[in-house]
Amino acid sequence: MDELLAKAMQGVDPDAPGAFWQVFLNLMRLVPWAALFWWSLLFVAVGALLGWWRGRLAEGVAWAVVLGPIGWIVVLARPRVARPPPLPPRAGRHGGGV
């Protein structure tokens, strides 16, 4: 914990008016942003695939964006979209009869 605190406080004067923002920026520099981006992209792709499989593509993407892999469980827990049976073919072009 002391090492993290030392990295956060590196080059910061605690009495300066902008000390909070400097500590905040130092902490944000420690976050592995590229890895987070690629993992998020993977979560959304799997969510889209599961949503497409369940007939809920947009919902699968939305849940994956909001909850990550937990969103996959939400999509899988929801029932499939029921599709109505196809309509019978029409008898004639004008519907027949007068």
Coordinates of C-alpha atoms in Angstrom, one line a residue:
M1 CA 0.0 0.0 0.0
D2 CA 2.9 2.3 0.7
E3 CA 4.2 1.8 -2.8
L4 CA 0.9 2.8 -4.3
L5 CA 0.6 5.8 -2.1
A6 CA 4.2 6.8 -3.1
K7 CA 3.3 6.5 -6.8
A8 CA 0.1 8.6 -6.3
M9 CA 1.9 11.3 -4.4
Q10 CA 4.9 11.5 -6.7
G11 CA 5.6 15.1 -7.5
V12 CA 2.6 16.4 -5.5
D13 CA 2.7 19.2 -3.0
P14 CA -0.1 18.2 -0.6
D15 CA -0.7 21.9 0.4
A16 CA -1.1 23.0 -3.3
P17 CA -4.7 23.9 -4.4
G18 CA -4.6 21.4 -7.3
A19 CA -3.1 18.5 -5.3
F20 CA -6.3 16.4 -5.6
W21 CA -6.2 16.5 -9.3
Q22 CA -2.5 15.7 -9.5
V23 CA -3.0 12.7 -7.3
F24 CA -6.0 11.7 -9.4
L25 CA -4.0 11.9 -12.6
N26 CA -1.2 10.0 -11.1
L27 CA -3.6 7.2 -10.2
M28 CA -5.2 7.2 -13.7
R29 CA -1.7 6.8 -15.2
L30 CA -1.4 3.5 -13.3
V31 CA -4.6 2.0 -14.9
P32 CA -3.9 -0.4 -17.8
W33 CA -6.3 1.3 -20.2
A34 CA -5.3 -0.8 -23.3
A35 CA -6.1 -4.0 -21.5
L36 CA -9.4 -2.6 -20.2
F37 CA -10.4 -1.6 -23.7
W38 CA -9.7 -5.0 -25.3
W39 CA -11.4 -6.9 -22.5
S40 CA -14.5 -4.7 -22.8
L41 CA -14.5 -5.2 -26.5
L42 CA -14.4 -9.0 -26.0
F43 CA -17.2 -8.8 -23.4
V44 CA -19.4 -6.9 -25.9
A45 CA -18.6 -9.3 -28.8
V46 CA -19.6 -12.3 -26.7
G47 CA -22.7 -10.5 -25.4
A48 CA -23.7 -9.7 -29.1
L49 CA -23.1 -13.4 -30.0
L50 CA -25.3 -14.6 -27.1
G51 CA -27.9 -12.0 -27.8
W52 CA -28.1 -13.0 -31.4
W53 CA -28.4 -16.6 -30.4
R54 CA -31.3 -15.8 -28.1
G55 CA -33.0 -13.4 -30.6
R56 CA -32.0 -10.3 -28.6
L57 CA -29.0 -8.8 -30.3
A58 CA -29.4 -5.2 -29.0
E59 CA -30.2 -6.4 -25.5
G60 CA -27.1 -8.7 -25.5
V61 CA -24.9 -5.8 -26.5
A62 CA -26.5 -3.4 -24.0
W63 CA -26.2 -5.8 -21.0
A64 CA -22.6 -6.6 -22.0
V65 CA -21.7 -2.9 -22.1
V66 CA -23.3 -2.2 -18.7
L67 CA -22.4 -5.3 -16.8
G68 CA -19.6 -7.0 -18.8
P69 CA -19.6 -10.8 -18.4
I70 CA -22.4 -10.6 -15.8
G71 CA -24.6 -9.3 -18.6
W72 CA -24.1 -12.6 -20.4
I73 CA -25.9 -14.3 -17.5
V74 CA -28.8 -11.8 -17.8
V75 CA -29.1 -12.5 -21.5
L76 CA -29.0 -16.3 -21.0
A77 CA -31.6 -16.1 -18.2
R78 CA -34.1 -14.3 -20.3
P79 CA -36.4 -16.5 -22.5
R80 CA -35.8 -16.7 -26.2
V81 CA -37.9 -14.4 -28.4
A82 CA -41.0 -16.3 -29.5
R83 CA -41.5 -16.0 -33.2
P84 CA -45.1 -16.3 -34.5
P85 CA -45.8 -19.1 -37.0
P86 CA -45.6 -18.1 -40.7
L87 CA -48.8 -16.9 -42.3
P88 CA -50.5 -19.2 -44.8
P89 CA -50.1 -18.3 -48.5
R90 CA -52.7 -16.0 -50.0
A91 CA -55.2 -17.6 -52.4
G92 CA -55.1 -15.0 -55.1
R93 CA -53.5 -11.7 -56.0
H94 CA -56.6 -9.7 -55.3
G95 CA -58.0 -11.8 -52.5
G96 CA -60.7 -13.4 -54.7
G97 CA -64.4 -12.8 -54.4
V98 CA -66.3 -9.7 -55.0

